[in-house]
PDB file of C-alpha atoms and ligand atoms in Angstrom:
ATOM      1  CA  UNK A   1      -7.984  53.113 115.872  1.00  0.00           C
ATOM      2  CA  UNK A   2      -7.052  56.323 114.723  1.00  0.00           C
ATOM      3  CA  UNK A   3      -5.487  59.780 116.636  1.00  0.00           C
ATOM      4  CA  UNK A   4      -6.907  62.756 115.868  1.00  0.00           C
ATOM      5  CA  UNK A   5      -5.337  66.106 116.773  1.00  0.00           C
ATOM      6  CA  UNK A   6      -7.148  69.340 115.880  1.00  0.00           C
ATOM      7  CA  UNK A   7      -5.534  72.914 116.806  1.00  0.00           C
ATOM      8  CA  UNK A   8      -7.550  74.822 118.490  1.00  0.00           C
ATOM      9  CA  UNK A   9      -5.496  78.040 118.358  1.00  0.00           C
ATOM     10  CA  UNK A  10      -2.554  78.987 120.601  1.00  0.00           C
ATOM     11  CA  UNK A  11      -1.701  75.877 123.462  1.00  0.00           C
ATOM     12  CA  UNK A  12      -5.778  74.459 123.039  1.00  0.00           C
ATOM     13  CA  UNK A  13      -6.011  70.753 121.097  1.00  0.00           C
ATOM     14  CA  UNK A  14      -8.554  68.661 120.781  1.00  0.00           C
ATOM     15  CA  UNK A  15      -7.617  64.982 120.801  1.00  0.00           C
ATOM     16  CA  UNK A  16     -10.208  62.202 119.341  1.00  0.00           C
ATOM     17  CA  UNK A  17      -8.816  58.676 120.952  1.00  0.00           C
ATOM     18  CA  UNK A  18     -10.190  55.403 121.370  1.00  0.00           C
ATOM     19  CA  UNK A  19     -13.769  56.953 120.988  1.00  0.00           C
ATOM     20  CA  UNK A  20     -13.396  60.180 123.437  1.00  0.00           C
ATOM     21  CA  UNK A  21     -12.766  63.439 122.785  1.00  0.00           C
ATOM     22  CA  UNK A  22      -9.966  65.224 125.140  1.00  0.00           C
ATOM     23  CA  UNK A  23      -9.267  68.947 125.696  1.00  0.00           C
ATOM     24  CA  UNK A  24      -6.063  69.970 126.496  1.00  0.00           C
ATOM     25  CA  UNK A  25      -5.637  73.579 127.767  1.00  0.00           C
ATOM     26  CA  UNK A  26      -9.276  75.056 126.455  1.00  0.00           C
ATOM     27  CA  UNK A  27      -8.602  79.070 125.776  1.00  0.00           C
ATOM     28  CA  UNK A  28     -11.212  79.628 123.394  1.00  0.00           C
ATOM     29  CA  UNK A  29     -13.138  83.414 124.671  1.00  0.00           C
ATOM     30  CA  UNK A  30     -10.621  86.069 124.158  1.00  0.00           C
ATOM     31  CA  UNK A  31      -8.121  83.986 122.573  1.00  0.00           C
ATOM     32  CA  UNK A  32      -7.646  86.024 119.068  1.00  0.00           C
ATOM     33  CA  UNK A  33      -6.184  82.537 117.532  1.00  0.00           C
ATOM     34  CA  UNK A  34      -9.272  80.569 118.686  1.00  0.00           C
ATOM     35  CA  UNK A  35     -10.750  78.519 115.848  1.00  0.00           C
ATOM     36  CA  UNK A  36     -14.044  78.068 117.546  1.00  0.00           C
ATOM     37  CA  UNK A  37     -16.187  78.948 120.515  1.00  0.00           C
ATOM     38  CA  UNK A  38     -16.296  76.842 123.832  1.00  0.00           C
ATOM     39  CA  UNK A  39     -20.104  76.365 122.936  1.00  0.00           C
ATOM     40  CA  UNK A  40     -19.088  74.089 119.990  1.00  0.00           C
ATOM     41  CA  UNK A  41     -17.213  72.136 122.288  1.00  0.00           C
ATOM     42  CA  UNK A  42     -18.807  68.990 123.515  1.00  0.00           C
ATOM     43  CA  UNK A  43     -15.572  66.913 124.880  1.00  0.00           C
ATOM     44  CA  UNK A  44     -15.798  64.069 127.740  1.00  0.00           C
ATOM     45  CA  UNK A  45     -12.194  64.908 128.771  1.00  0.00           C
ATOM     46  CA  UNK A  46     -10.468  68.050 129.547  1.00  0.00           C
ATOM     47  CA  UNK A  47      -6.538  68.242 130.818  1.00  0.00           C
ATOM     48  CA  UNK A  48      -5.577  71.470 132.103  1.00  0.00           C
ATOM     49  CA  UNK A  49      -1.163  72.164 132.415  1.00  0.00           C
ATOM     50  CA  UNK A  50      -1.487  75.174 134.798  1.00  0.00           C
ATOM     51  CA  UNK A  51      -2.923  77.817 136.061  1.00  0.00           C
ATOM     52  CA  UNK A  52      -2.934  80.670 134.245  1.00  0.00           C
ATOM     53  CA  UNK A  53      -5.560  82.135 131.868  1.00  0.00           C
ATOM     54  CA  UNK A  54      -4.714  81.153 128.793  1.00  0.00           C
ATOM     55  CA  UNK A  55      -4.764  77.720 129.685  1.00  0.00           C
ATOM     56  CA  UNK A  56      -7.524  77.123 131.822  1.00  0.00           C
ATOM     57  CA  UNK A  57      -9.694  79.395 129.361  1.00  0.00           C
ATOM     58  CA  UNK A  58     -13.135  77.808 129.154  1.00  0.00           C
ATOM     59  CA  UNK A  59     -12.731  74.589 131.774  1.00  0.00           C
ATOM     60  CA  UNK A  60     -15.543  75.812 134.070  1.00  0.00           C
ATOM     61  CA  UNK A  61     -17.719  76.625 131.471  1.00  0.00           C
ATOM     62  CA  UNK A  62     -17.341  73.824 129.381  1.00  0.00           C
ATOM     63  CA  UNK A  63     -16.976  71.193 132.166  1.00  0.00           C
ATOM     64  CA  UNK A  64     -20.310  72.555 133.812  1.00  0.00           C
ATOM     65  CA  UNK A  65     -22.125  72.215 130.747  1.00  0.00           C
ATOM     66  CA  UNK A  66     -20.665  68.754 129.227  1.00  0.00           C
ATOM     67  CA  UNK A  67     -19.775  66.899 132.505  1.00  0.00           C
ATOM     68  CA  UNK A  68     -16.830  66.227 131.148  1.00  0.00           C
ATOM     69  CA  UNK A  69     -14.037  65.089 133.348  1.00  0.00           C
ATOM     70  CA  UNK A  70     -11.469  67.056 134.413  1.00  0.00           C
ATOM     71  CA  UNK A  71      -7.892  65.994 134.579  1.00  0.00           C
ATOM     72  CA  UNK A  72      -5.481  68.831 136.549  1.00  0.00           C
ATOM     73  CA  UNK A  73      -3.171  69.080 139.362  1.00  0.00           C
ATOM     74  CA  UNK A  74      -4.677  68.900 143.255  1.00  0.00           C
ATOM     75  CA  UNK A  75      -4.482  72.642 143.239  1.00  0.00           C
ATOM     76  CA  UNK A  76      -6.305  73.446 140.293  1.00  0.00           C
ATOM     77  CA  UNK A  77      -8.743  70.555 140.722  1.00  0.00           C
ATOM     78  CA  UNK A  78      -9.866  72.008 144.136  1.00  0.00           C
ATOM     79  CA  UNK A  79     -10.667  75.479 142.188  1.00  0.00           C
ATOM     80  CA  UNK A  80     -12.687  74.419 140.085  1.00  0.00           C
ATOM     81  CA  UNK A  81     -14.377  72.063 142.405  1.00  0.00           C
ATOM     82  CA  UNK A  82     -15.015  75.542 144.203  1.00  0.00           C
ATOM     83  CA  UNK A  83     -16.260  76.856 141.190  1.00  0.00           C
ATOM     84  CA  UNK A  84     -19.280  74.172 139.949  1.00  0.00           C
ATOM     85  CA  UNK A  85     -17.057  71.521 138.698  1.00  0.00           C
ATOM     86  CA  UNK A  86     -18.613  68.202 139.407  1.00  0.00           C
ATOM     87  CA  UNK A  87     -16.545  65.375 137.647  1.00  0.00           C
ATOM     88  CA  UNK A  88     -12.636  65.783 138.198  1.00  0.00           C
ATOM     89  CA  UNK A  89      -9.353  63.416 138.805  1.00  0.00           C
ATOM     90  CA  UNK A  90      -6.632  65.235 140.634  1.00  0.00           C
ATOM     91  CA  UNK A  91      -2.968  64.170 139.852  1.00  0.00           C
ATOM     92  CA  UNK A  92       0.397  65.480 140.577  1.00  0.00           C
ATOM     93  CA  UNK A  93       3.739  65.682 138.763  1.00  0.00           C
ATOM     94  CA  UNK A  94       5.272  62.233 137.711  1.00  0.00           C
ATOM     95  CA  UNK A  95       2.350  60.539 138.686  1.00  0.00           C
ATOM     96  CA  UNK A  96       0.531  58.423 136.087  1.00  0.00           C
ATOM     97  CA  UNK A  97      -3.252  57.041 135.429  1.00  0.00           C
ATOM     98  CA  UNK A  98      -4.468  55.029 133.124  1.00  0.00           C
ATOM     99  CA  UNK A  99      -7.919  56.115 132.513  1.00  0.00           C
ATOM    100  CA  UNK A 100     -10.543  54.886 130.002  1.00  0.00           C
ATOM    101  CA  UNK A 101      -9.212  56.551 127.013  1.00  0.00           C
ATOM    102  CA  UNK A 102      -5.761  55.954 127.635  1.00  0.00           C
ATOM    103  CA  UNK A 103      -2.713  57.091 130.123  1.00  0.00           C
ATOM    104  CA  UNK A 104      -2.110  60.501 131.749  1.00  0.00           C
ATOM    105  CA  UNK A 105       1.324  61.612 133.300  1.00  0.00           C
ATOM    106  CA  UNK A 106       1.972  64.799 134.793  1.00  0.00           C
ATOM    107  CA  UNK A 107       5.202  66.060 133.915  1.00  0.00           C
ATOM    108  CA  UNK A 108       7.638  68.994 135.226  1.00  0.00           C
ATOM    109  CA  UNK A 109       7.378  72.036 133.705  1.00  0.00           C
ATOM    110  CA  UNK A 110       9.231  75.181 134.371  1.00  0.00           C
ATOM    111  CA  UNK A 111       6.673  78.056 134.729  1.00  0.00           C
ATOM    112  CA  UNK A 112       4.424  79.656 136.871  1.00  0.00           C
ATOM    113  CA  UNK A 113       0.932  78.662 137.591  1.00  0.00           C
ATOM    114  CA  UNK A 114      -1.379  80.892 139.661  1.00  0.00           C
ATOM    115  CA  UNK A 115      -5.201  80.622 138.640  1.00  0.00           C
ATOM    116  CA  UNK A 116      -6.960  83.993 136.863  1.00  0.00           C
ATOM    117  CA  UNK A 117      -8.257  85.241 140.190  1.00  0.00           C
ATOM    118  CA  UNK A 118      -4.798  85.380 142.292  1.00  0.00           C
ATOM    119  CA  UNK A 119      -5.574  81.742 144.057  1.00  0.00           C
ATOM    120  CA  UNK A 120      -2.694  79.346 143.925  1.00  0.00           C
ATOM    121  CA  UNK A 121      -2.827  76.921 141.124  1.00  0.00           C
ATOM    122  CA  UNK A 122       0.404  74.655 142.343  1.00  0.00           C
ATOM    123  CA  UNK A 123       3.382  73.468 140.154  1.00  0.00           C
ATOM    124  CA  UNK A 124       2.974  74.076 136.090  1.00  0.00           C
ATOM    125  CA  UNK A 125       2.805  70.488 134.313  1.00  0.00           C
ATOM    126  CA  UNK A 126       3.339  69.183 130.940  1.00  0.00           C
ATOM    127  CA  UNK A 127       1.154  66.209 130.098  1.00  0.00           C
ATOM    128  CA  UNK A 128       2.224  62.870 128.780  1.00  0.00           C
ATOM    129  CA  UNK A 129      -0.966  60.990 126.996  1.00  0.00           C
ATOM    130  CA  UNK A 130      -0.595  57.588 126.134  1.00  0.00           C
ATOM    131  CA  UNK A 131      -3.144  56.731 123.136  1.00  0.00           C
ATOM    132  CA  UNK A 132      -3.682  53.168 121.198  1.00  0.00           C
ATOM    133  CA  UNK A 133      -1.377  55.505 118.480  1.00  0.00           C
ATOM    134  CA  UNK A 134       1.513  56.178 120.476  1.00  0.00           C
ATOM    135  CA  UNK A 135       2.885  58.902 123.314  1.00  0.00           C
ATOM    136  CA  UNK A 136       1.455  62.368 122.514  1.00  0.00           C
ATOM    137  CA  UNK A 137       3.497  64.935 124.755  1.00  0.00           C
ATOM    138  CA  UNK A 138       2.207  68.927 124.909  1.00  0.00           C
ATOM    139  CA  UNK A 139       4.817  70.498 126.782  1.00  0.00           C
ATOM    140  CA  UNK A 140       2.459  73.703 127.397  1.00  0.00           C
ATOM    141  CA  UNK A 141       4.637  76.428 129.005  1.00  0.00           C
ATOM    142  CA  UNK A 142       7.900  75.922 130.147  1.00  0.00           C
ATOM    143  CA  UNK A 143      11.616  76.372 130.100  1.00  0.00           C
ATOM    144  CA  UNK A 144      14.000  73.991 128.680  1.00  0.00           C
ATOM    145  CA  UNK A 145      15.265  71.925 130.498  1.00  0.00           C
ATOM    146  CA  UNK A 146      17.498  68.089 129.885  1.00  0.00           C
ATOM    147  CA  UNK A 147      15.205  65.958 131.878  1.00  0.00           C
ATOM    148  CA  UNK A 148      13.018  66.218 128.664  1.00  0.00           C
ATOM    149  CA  UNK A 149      15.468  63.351 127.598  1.00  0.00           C
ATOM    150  CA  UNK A 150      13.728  61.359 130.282  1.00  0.00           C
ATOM    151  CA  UNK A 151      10.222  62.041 128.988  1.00  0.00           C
ATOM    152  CA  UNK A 152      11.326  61.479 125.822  1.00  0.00           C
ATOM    153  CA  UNK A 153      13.140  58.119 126.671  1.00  0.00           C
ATOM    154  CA  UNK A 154       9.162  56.283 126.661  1.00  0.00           C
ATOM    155  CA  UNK A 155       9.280  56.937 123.071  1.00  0.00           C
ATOM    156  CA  UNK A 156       7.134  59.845 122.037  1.00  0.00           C
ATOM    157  CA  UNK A 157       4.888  59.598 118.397  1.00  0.00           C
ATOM    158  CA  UNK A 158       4.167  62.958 118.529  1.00  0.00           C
ATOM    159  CA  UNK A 159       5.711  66.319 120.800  1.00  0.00           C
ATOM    160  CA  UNK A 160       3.519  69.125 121.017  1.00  0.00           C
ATOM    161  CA  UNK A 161       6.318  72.229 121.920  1.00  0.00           C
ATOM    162  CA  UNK A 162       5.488  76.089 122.013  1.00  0.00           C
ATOM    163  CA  UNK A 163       7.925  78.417 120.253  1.00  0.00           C
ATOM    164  CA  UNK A 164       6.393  81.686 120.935  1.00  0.00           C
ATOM    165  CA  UNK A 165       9.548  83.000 123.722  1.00  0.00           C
ATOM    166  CA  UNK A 166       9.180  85.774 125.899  1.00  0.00           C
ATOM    167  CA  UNK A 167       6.578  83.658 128.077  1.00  0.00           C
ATOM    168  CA  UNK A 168       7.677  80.075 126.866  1.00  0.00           C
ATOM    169  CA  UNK A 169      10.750  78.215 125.170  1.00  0.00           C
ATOM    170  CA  UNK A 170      11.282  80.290 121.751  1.00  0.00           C
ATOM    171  CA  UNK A 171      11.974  78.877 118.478  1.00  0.00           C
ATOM    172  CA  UNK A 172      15.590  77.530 119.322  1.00  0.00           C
ATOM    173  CA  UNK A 173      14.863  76.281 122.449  1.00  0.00           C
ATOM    174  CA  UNK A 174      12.363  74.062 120.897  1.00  0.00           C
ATOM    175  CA  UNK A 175      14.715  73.155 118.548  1.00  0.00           C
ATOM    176  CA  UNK A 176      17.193  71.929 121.317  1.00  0.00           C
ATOM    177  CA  UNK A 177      13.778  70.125 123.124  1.00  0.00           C
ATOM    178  CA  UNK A 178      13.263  68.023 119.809  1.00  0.00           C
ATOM    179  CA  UNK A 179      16.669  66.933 120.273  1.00  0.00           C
ATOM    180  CA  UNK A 180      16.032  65.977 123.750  1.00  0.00           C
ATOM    181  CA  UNK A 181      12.251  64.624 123.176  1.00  0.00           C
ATOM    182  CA  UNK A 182      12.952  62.516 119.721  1.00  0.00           C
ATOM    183  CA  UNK A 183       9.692  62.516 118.728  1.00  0.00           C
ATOM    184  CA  UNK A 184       8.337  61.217 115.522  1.00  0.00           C
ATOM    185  CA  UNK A 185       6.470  64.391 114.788  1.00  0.00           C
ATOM    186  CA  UNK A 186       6.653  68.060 116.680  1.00  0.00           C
ATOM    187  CA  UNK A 187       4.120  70.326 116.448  1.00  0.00           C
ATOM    188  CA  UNK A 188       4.601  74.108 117.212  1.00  0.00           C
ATOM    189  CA  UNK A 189       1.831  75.996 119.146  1.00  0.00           C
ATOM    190  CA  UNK A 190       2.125  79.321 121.792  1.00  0.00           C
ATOM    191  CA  UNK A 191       3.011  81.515 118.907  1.00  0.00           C
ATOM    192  CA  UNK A 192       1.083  84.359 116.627  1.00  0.00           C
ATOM    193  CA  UNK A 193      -2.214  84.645 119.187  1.00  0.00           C
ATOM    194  CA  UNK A 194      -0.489  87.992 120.203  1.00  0.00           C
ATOM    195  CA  UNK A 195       1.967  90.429 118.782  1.00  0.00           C
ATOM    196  CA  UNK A 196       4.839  89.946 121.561  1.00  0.00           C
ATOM    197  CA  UNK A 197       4.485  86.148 120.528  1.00  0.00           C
ATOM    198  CA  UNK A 198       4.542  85.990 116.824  1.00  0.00           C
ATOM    199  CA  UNK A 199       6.955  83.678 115.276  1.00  0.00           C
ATOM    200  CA  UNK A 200       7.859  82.237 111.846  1.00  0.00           C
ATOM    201  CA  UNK A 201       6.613  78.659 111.804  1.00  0.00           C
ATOM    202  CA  UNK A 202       7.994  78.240 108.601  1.00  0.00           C
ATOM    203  CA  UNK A 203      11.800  78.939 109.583  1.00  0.00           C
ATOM    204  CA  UNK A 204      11.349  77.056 112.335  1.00  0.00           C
ATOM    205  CA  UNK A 205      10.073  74.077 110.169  1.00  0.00           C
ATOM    206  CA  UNK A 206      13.266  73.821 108.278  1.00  0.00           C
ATOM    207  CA  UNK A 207      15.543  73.985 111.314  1.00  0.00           C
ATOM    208  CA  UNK A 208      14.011  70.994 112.753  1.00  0.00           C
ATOM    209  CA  UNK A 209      13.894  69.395 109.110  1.00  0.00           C
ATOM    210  CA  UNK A 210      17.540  70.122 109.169  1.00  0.00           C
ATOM    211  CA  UNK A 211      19.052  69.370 112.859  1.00  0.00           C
ATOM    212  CA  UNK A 212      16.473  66.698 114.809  1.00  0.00           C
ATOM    213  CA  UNK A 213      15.129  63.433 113.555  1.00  0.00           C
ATOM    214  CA  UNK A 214      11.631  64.517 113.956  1.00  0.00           C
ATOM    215  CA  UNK A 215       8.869  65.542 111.138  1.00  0.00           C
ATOM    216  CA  UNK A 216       7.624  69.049 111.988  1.00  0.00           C
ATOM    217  CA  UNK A 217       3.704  69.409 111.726  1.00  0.00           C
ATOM    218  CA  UNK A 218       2.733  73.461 111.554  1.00  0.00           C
ATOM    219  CA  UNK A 219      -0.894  72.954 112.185  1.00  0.00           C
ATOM    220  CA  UNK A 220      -3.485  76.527 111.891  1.00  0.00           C
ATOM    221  CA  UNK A 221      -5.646  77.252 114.105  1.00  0.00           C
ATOM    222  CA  UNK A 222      -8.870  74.665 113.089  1.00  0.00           C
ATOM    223  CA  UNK A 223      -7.386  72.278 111.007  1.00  0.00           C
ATOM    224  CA  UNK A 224      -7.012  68.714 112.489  1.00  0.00           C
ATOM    225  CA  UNK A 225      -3.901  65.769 111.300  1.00  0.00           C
ATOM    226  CA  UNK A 226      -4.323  62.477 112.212  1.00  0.00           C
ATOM    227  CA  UNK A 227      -1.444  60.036 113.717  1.00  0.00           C
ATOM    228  CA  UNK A 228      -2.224  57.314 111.206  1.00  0.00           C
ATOM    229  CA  UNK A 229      -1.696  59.374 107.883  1.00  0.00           C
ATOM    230  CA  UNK A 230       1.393  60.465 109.281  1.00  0.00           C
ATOM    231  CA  UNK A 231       0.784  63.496 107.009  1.00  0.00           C
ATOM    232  CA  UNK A 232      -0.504  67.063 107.541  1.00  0.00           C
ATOM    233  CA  UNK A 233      -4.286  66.923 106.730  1.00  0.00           C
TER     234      UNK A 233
HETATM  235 NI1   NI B 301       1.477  79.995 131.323  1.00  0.00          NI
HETATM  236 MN1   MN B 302       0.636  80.259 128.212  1.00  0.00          MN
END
């Protein structure tokens, strides 16, 4: 089996495991970065971090239309059970499931979380995915914080770490998270979809080259690398 990770522009992957196709955080309409429309989509899996906009994105649309599951928090889950979607699996933080394409672990996160129309959407989450390949961790948004050492203690193939600041951890931050995380490979995302987040991915390349352990992966919005070639393709 092979991992596939495609960048879907700004916090939005798809991941291709153990013959499934996972969303994680689907902002495709009005996300400037977006390297496709949620009508291309066709994924049976869809985790969603948090609340806000830029997150959950296209989840109604493209659950309602697919039936794809939908993997959230209890708060979020009961929104968009309110809003048409049939097919969900509610969670909360530190809790884990192993579902048919692998294992899902909601992890802290240090962020907000309210849901585009004002409702509550619970605590933020980062989300742990066990694959046939390894541990894949997206941090979506948060603060740092050391109990990423914890996280990281399962042994993580890949980190998934934003380093646009302002809203998230910025590039040093996610420098210090690497650290903390050890993954084999970190890729940056949360960066360049807007002005007040644009970052050099390049710089920040070379500083986890120099001072982590881990292989950075700079991925554009679209293109897709895949565990086994442990190479950017
Ligand atoms: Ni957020
Ligand atoms: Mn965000």
């Amino acid at each position: 089996m092979t991992t596939t990770l495609t960048f879907l522009g700004h916090s939005a992957f798809q991941i291709d495991t153990s013959g499934h196709s996972i969303l994680i955080d689907p902002f495709l309409t009005g996300n400037p970065a977006a390297s496709t429309t949620a009508a291309e989509l066709h994924p049976d899996v869809i985790i969603v971090s948090h609340g806000h906009s830029d997150h959950v994105g296209d989840t109604i649309e493209i659950a309602r239309r697919t039936n794809a599951l939908v993997i959230a928090n209890h708060e979020i889950i009961t929104w968009l059970k309110r809003h048409g979607v049939k097919k969900t699996h509610d969670m909360h933080l530190g809790g884990r499931h192993r579902f048919e394409f692998g294992t899902v672990k909601l992890t802290v996160a240090h962020h907000g979380s309210m849901l585009p129309d004002g409702s509550y959407g619970g605590n933020p989450a980062g989300i742990l995915l066990g694959t046939t390949d390894g541990y894949i961790y997206h941090a979506a948004d948060t603060a740092l914080f050391s109990d990423m050492r914890l996280t990281g203690d399962v042994g993580l193939k890949v980190a998934i770490l934003p380093i646009g600041d302002n809203y998230t951890i910025g590039p040093d931050d996610a420098v210090l998270a690497t650290q903390l995380l050890r993954p084999e490979f970190v890729i940056p995302v949360h960066y360049d979809t807007f002005p007040l987040i644009c970052q050099d991915a390049a710089a920040w390349s070379e500083a986890v080259a120099s001072q982590t352990s881990a292989v950075p992966v700079v991925l554009c919005p679209g293109q897709s690398w895949t565990i086994s070639a442990a190479g950017c393709g």
